[in-house]
Each structure stands twice: as structure tokens, then as C-alpha cells.
Tab-separated table of C-alpha atoms in Angstrom:
chain	number	residue	atom	x	y	z
A	1	MET	CA	12.605	112.610	79.159
A	2	ALA	CA	10.296	110.041	77.620
A	3	ALA	CA	11.263	111.278	74.190
A	4	ALA	CA	14.897	110.489	75.027
A	5	GLY	CA	14.005	106.800	75.366
A	6	VAL	CA	13.630	106.708	79.153
A	7	PRO	CA	10.891	104.212	80.119
A	8	GLU	CA	7.788	105.823	81.605
A	9	PRO	CA	7.892	103.732	84.840
A	10	TYR	CA	11.396	105.055	85.475
A	11	ILE	CA	10.248	108.638	84.956
A	12	ARG	CA	7.337	108.146	87.384
A	13	ALA	CA	9.658	106.591	90.010
A	14	PHE	CA	12.185	109.401	89.525
A	15	LEU	CA	9.520	112.061	90.030
A	16	ARG	CA	8.073	110.269	93.088
A	17	PHE	CA	11.538	110.030	94.619
A	18	TYR	CA	12.411	113.692	94.124
A	19	GLY	CA	8.890	115.029	94.574
A	20	ASP	CA	7.570	112.845	97.389
A	21	GLY	CA	10.748	111.394	98.861
A	22	THR	CA	9.588	107.852	98.147
A	23	LEU	CA	11.973	105.194	96.954
A	24	ASP	CA	11.160	102.025	95.060
A	25	GLU	CA	13.645	99.441	96.299
A	26	SER	CA	12.568	97.088	93.525
A	27	GLN	CA	11.861	93.425	93.847
A	28	VAL	CA	13.890	91.441	96.356
A	29	HIS	CA	15.444	88.323	94.880
A	30	PRO	CA	16.552	85.192	96.777
A	31	THR	CA	20.033	85.278	95.219
A	32	VAL	CA	22.054	85.762	98.422
A	33	GLU	CA	20.449	82.820	100.162
A	34	LYS	CA	20.709	80.618	97.070
A	35	VAL	CA	24.428	81.368	96.686
A	36	THR	CA	25.507	81.413	100.348
A	37	GLY	CA	22.944	79.115	101.936
A	38	THR	CA	22.096	81.756	104.546
A	39	PRO	CA	19.533	84.558	104.470
A	40	PRO	CA	20.755	88.067	103.649
A	41	ARG	CA	21.501	90.553	106.433
A	42	THR	CA	20.975	94.261	106.684
A	43	PHE	CA	24.016	96.526	106.631
A	44	HIS	CA	23.485	97.150	110.349
A	45	GLN	CA	23.571	93.407	111.054
A	46	TRP	CA	26.722	92.980	108.986
A	47	ALA	CA	28.484	95.964	110.559
A	48	THR	CA	27.591	94.797	114.062
A	49	ALA	CA	28.928	91.308	113.335
A	50	HIS	CA	32.186	92.774	111.981
A	51	ARG	CA	32.600	95.748	114.326
A	52	THR	CA	35.975	94.544	115.611
A	53	ALA	CA	37.412	94.956	112.106
A	54	PHE	CA	36.814	98.703	112.338
A	55	VAL	CA	38.636	99.531	115.571
């Protein structure tokens, strides 16, 4: 894989994910709060707040 131009950190993360079940969620950026003025929510928080749209 490395010979195909895939960066080594990606290969290590890929192998950890499939071998160990770990997942690197990468760095969290403050973009949502900067754009919307409110902190980001989890999917669960969003779905709960909008549950009436799904009935």
C-alpha cells in the first residue's frame, strides 16, 4: 500500500481500525460554532430535538 502512494499514517490507522477496532476521529475543529454561533450537537441531540419531524 505504501508503494501505491498511501501515506504511512493512513495505513497504520487503517490497520488499527480493522485489526483492533479502533477509530481515529481526527481533530475536532471549531467550525460549527464559528459559523452558527452555537456549539455542535451529537446526532442523538439533533434527532431528539427534531423527533417530531420523523413521525
